[in-house]
PDB file of C-alpha atoms in Angstrom:
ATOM      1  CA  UNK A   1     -15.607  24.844 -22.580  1.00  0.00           C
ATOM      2  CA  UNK A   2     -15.987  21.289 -22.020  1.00  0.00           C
ATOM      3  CA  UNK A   3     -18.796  20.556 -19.629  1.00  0.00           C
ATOM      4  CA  UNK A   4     -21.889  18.521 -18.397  1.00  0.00           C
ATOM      5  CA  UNK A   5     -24.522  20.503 -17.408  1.00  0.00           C
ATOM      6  CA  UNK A   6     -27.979  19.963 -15.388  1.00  0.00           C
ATOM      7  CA  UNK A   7     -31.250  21.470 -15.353  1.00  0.00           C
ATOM      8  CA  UNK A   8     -32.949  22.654 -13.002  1.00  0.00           C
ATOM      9  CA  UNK A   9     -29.941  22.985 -10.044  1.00  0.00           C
ATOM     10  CA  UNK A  10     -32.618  23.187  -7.448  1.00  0.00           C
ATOM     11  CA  UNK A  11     -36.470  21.702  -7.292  1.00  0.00           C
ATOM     12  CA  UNK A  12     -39.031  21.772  -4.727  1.00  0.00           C
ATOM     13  CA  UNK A  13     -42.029  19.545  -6.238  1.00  0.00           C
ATOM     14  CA  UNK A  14     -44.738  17.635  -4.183  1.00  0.00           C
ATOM     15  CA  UNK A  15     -45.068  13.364  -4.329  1.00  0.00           C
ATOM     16  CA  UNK A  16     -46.744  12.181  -7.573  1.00  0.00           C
ATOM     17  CA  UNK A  17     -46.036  15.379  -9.722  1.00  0.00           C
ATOM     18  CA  UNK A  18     -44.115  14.067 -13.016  1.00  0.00           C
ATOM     19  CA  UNK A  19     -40.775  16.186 -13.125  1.00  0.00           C
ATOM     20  CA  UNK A  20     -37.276  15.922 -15.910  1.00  0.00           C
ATOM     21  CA  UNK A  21     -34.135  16.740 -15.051  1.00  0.00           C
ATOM     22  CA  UNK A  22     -31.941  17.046 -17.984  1.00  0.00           C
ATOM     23  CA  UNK A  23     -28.455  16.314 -18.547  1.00  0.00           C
ATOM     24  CA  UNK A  24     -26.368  17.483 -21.487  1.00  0.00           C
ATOM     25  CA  UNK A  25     -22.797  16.808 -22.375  1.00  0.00           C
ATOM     26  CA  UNK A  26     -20.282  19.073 -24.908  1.00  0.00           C
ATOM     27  CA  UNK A  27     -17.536  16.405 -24.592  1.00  0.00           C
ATOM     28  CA  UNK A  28     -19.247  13.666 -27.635  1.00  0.00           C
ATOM     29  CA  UNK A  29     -18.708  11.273 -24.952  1.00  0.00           C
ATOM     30  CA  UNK A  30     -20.517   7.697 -25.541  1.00  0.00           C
ATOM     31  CA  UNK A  31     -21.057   7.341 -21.906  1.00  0.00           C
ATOM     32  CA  UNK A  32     -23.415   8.845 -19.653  1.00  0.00           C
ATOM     33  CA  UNK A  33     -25.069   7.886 -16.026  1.00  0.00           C
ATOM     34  CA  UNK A  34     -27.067   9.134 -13.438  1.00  0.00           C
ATOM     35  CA  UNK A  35     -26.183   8.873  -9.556  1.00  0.00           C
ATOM     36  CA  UNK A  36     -27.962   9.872  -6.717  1.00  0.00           C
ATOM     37  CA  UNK A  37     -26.016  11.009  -3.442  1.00  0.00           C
ATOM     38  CA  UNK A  38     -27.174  10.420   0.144  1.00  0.00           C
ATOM     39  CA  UNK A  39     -25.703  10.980   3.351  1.00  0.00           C
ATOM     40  CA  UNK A  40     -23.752   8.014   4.627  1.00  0.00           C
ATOM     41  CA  UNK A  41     -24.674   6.273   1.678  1.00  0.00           C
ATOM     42  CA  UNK A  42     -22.186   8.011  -1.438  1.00  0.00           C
ATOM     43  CA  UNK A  43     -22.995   7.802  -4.275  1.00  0.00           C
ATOM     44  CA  UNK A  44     -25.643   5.612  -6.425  1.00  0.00           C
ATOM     45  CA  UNK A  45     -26.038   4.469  -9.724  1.00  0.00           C
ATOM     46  CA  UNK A  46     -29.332   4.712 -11.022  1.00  0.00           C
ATOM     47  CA  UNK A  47     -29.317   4.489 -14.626  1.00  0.00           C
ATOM     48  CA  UNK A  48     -26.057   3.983 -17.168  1.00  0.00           C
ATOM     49  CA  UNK A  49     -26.211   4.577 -21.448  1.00  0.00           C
ATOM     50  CA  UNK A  50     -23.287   3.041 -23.041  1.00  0.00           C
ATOM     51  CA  UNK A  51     -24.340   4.700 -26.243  1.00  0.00           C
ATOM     52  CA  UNK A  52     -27.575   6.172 -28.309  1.00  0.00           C
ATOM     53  CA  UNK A  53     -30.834   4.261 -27.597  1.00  0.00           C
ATOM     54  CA  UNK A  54     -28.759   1.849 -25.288  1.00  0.00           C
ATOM     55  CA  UNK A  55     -29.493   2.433 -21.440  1.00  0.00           C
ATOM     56  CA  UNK A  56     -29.280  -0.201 -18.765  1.00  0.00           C
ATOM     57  CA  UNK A  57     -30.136  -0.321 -15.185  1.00  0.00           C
ATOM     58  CA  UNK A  58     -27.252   0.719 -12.337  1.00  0.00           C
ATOM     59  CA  UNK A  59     -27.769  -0.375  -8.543  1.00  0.00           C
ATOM     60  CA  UNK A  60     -30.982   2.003  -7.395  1.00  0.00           C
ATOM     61  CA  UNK A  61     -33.344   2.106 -10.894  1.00  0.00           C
ATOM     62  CA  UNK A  62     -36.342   1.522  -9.091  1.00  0.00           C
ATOM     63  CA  UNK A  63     -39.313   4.939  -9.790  1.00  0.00           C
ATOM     64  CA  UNK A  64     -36.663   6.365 -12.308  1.00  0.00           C
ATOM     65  CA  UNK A  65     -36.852   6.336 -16.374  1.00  0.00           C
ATOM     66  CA  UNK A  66     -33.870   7.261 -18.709  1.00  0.00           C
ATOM     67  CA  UNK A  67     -33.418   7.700 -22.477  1.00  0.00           C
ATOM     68  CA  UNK A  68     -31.092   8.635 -24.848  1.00  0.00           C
ATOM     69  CA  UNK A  69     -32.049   9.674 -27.652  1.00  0.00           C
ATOM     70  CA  UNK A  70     -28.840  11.670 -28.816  1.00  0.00           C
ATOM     71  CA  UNK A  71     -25.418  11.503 -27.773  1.00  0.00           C
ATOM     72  CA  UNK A  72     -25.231  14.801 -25.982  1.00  0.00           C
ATOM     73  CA  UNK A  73     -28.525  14.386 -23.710  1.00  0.00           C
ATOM     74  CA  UNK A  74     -29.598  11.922 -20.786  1.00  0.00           C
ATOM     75  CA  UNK A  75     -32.472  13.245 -18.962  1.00  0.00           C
ATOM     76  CA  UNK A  76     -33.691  11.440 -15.738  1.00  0.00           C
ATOM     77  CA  UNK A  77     -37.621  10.986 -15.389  1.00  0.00           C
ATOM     78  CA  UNK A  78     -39.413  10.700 -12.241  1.00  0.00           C
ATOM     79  CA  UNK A  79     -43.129   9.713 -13.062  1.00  0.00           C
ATOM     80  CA  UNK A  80     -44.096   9.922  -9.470  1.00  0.00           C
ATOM     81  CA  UNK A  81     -41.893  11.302  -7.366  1.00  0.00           C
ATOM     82  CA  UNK A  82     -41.804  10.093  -3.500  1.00  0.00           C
ATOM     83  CA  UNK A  83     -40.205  11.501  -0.566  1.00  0.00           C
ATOM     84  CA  UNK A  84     -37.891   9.121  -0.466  1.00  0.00           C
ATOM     85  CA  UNK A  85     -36.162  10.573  -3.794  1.00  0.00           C
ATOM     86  CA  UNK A  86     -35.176  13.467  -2.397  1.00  0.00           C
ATOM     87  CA  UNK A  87     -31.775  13.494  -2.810  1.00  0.00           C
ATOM     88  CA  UNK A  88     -28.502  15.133  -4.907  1.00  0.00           C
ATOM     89  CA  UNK A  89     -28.435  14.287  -8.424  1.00  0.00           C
ATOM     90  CA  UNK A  90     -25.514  14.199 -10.202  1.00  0.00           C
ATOM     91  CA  UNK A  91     -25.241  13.237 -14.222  1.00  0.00           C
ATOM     92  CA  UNK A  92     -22.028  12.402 -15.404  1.00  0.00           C
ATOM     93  CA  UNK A  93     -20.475  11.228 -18.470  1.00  0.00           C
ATOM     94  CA  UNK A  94     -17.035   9.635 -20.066  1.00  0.00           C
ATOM     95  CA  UNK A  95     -15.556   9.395 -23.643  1.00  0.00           C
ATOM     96  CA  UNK A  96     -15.594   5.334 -23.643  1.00  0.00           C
ATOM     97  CA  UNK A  97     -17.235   2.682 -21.605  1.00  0.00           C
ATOM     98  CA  UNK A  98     -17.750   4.056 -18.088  1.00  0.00           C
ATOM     99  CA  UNK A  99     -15.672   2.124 -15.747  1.00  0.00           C
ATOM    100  CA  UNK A 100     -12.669   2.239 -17.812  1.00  0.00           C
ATOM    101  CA  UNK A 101     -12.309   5.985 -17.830  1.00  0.00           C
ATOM    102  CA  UNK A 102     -12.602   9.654 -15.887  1.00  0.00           C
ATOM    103  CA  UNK A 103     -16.253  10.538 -15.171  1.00  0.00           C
ATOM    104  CA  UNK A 104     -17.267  13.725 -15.581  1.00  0.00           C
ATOM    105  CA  UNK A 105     -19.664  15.227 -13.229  1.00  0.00           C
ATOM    106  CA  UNK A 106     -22.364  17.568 -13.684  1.00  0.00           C
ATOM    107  CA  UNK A 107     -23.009  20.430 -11.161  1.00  0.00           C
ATOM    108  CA  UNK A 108     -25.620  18.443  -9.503  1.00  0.00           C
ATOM    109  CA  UNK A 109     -29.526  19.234  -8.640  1.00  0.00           C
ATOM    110  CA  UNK A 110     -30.735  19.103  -4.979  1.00  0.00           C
ATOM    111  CA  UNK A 111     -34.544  17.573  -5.497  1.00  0.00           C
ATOM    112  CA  UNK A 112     -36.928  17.889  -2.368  1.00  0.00           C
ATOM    113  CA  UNK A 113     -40.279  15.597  -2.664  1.00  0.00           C
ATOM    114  CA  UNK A 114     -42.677  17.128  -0.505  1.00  0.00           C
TER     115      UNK A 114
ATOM    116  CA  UNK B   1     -18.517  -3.616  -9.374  1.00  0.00           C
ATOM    117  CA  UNK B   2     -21.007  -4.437  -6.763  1.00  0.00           C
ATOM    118  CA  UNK B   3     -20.385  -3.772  -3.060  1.00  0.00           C
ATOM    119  CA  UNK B   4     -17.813  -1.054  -1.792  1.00  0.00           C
ATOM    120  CA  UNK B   5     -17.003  -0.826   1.960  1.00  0.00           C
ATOM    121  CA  UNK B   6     -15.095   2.353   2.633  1.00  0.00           C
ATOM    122  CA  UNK B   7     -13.271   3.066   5.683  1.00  0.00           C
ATOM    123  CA  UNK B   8     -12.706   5.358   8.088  1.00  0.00           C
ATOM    124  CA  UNK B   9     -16.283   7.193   7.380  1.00  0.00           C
ATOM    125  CA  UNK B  10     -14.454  10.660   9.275  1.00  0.00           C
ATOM    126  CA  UNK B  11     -11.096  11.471   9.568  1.00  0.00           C
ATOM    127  CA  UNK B  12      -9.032  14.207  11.275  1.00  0.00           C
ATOM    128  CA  UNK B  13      -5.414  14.515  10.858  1.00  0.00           C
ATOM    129  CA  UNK B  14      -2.586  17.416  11.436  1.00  0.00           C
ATOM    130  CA  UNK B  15      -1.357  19.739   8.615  1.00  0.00           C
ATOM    131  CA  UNK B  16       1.633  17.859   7.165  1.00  0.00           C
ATOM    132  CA  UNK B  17       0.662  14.014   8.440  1.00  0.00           C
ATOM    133  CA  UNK B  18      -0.707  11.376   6.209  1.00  0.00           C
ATOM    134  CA  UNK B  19      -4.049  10.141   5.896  1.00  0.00           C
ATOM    135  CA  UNK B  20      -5.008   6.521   4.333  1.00  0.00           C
ATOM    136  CA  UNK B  21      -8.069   5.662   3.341  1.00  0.00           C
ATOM    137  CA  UNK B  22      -8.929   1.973   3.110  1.00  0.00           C
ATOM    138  CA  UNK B  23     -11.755   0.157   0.520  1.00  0.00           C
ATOM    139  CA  UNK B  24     -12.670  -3.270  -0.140  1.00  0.00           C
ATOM    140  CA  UNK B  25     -14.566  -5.084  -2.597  1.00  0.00           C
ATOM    141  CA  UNK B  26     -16.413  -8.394  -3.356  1.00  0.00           C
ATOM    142  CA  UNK B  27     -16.563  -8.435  -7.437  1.00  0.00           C
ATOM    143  CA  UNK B  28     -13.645 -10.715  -8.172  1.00  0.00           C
ATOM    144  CA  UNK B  29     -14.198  -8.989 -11.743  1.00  0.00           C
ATOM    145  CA  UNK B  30     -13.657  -5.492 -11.236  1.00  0.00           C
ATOM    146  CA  UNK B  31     -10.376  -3.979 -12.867  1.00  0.00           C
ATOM    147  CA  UNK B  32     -11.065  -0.059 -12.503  1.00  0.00           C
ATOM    148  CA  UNK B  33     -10.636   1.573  -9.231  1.00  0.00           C
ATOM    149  CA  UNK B  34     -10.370   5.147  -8.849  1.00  0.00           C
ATOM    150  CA  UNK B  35     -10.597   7.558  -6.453  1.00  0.00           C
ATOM    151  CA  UNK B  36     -12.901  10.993  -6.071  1.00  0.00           C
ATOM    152  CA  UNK B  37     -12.739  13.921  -3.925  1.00  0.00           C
ATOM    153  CA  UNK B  38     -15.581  15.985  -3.645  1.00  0.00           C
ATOM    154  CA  UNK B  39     -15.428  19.628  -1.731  1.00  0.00           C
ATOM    155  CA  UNK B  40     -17.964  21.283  -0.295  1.00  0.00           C
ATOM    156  CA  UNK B  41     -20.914  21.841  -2.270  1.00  0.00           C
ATOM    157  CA  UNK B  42     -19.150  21.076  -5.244  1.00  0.00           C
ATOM    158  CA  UNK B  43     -19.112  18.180  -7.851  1.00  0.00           C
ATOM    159  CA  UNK B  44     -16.768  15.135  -7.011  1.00  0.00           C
ATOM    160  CA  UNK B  45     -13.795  15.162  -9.217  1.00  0.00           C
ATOM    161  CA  UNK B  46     -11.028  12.292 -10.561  1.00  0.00           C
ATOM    162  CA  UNK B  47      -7.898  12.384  -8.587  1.00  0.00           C
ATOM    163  CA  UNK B  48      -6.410   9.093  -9.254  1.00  0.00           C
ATOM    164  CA  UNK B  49      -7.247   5.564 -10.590  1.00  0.00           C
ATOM    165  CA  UNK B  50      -5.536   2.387 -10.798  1.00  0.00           C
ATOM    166  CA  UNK B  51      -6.018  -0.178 -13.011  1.00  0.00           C
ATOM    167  CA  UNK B  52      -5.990  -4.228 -12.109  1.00  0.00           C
ATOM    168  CA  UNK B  53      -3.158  -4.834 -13.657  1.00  0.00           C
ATOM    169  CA  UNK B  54      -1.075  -2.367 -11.360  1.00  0.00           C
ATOM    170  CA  UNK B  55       0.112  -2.724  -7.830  1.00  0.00           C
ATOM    171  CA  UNK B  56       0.508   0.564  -6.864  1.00  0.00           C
ATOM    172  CA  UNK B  57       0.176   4.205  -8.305  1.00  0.00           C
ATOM    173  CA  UNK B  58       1.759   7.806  -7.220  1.00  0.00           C
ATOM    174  CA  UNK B  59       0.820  11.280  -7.989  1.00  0.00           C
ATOM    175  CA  UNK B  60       2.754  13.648  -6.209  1.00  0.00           C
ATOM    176  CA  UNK B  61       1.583  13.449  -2.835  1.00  0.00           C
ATOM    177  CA  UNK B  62      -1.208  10.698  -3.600  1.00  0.00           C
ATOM    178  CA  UNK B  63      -0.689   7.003  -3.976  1.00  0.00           C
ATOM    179  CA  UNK B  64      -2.876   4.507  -4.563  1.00  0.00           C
ATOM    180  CA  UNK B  65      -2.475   0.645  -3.613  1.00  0.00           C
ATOM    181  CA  UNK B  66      -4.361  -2.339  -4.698  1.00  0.00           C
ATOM    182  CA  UNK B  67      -3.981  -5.876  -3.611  1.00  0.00           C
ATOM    183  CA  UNK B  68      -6.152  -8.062  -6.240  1.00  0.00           C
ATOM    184  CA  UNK B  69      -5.479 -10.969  -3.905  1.00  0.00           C
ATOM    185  CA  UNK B  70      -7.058  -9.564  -0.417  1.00  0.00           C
ATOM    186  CA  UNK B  71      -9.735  -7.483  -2.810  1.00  0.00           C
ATOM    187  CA  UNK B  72      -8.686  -4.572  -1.214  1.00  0.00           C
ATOM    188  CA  UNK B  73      -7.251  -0.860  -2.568  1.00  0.00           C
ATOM    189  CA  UNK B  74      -6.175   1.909  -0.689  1.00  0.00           C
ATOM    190  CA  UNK B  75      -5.486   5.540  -1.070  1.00  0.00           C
ATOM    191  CA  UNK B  76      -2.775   7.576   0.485  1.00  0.00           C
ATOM    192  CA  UNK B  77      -2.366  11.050   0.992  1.00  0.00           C
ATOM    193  CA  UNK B  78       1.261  12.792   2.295  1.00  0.00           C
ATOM    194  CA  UNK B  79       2.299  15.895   3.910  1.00  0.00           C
ATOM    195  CA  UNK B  80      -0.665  16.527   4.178  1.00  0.00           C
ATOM    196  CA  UNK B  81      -2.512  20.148   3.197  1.00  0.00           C
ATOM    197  CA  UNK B  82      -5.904  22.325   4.435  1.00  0.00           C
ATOM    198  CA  UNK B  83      -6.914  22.082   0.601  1.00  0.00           C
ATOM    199  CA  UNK B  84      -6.940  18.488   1.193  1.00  0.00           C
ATOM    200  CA  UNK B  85     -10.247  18.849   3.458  1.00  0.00           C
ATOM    201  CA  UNK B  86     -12.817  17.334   1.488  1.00  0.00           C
ATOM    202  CA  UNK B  87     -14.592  14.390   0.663  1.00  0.00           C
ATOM    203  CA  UNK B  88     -12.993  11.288  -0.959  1.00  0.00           C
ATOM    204  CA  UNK B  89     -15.068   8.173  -2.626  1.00  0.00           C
ATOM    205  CA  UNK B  90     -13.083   5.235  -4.108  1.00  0.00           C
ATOM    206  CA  UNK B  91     -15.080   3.184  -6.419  1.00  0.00           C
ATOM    207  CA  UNK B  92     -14.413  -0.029  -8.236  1.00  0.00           C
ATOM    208  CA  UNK B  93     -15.474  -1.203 -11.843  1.00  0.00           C
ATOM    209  CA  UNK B  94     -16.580  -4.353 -13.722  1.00  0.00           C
ATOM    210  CA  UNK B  95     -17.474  -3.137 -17.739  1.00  0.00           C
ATOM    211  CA  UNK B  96     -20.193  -0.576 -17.715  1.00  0.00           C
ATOM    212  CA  UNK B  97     -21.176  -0.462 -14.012  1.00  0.00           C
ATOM    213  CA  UNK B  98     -19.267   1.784 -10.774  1.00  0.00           C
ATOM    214  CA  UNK B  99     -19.827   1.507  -7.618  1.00  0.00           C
ATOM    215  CA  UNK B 100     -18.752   4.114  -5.445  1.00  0.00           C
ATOM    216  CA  UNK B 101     -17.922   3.473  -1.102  1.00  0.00           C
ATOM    217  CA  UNK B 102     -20.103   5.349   1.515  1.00  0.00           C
ATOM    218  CA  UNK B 103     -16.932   7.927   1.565  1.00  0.00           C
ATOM    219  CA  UNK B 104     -14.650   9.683   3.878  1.00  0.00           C
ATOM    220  CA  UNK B 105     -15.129  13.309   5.342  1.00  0.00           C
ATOM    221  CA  UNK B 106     -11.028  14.527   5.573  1.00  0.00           C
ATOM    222  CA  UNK B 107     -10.846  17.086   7.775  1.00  0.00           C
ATOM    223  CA  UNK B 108      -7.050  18.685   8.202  1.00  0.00           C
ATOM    224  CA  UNK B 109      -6.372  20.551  11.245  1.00  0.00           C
ATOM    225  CA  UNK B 110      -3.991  23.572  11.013  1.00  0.00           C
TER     226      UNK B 110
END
């Protein structure tokens, strides 16, 4: 089944405690991204890959990290998390150059920085 | 794409009216709009996109609108359904980068 998945769905850390989500694709799909979602605020980009080793900065990067070392995986990094990235993650990814084509959304996590 | 003002933030409408949701941009360069609905607790999902190139796209009971000139796109739902309750984002697109509105809560009353 085609699919992006996430890991972990849900995470309860405290500030400054390094944490990984991952993101993994089945799809061979060049293009993959990160978004956070906020109330009134919809959806973010934080980080974009167009392809392996190539990652670039979307609209919110700031206390986030990236890399891509394969096709299939994206994980998002947060060194030292803060309060004010709790949020709704979403990883999502898309066979060519992401604003040309369908996204395809992970399942989301739901971080809480205590 | 760069900055994405979405409008209404709520709406309510009767089973079987139409609902239009309104978004405008400032990127003179963005040529990918499309348009996401999101249900509760659950991922958003692609329901319709329009390229810049196009005036105006249908799906069934969805249309989409663009006018390149006013930087403005819109989305249009008719007769309108309770599995239509949900959350819709339109986003626009220059290259690599989307940006996505604040969206709209669609609530349809029975």
């Amino acid at each position: 089944e085609a699919q992006v998945t996430q890991n972990p769905r849900y995470l309860i850390t405290v500030t400054g405690k390094k944490l990984t989500v991952t993101c993994s694709q089945n799809m061979n799909h060049e293009y993959m991204s990160w978004y956070r979602q906020d109330p009134g605020l919809g959806l973010r980009q934080i980080y974009y890959s167009m392809n392996v080793e190539v990652t670039d900065k979307g609209d919110v990067p700031e206390g986030y990290k990236v890399s891509r070392k394969e096709k299939r995986n994206f994980p998002l990094i947060l060194e030292s998390p803060s309060p004010n990235q709790t949020s709704l993650y979403f990883c999502a990814s898309s066979a060519l150059a992401g604003g040309y084509n369908e996204q395809f959304f992970g399942p989301g996590t739901r971080l809480t920085v205590l | 794409g760069e900055n994405v003002e979405q409008h209404p933030s709520t709406l309510s409408v009767q089973e079987g009216d139409s609902a239009v949701i309104k978004c405008t941009y400032s990127d003179s360069a963005s040529n990918y709009f499309p348009w996401y609905k999101q249900e509760l607790g659950k991922r958003p999902q692609l329901i319709i996109d329009i390229r810049s190139n196009v005036g105006e796209k249908k799906d069934q009971r969805i249309a989409v609108t663009l006018n390149k000139t006013a930087k403005h796109f819109s989305l249009h739902i008719t007769e309108t359904q309770p599995e239509d309750s949900a959350v819709y984002f339109c986003a626009d697109s220059n290259d690599y980068k989307l940006s996505f509105g604040a969206g709209t809560t669609v609530t349809v009353r029975a």
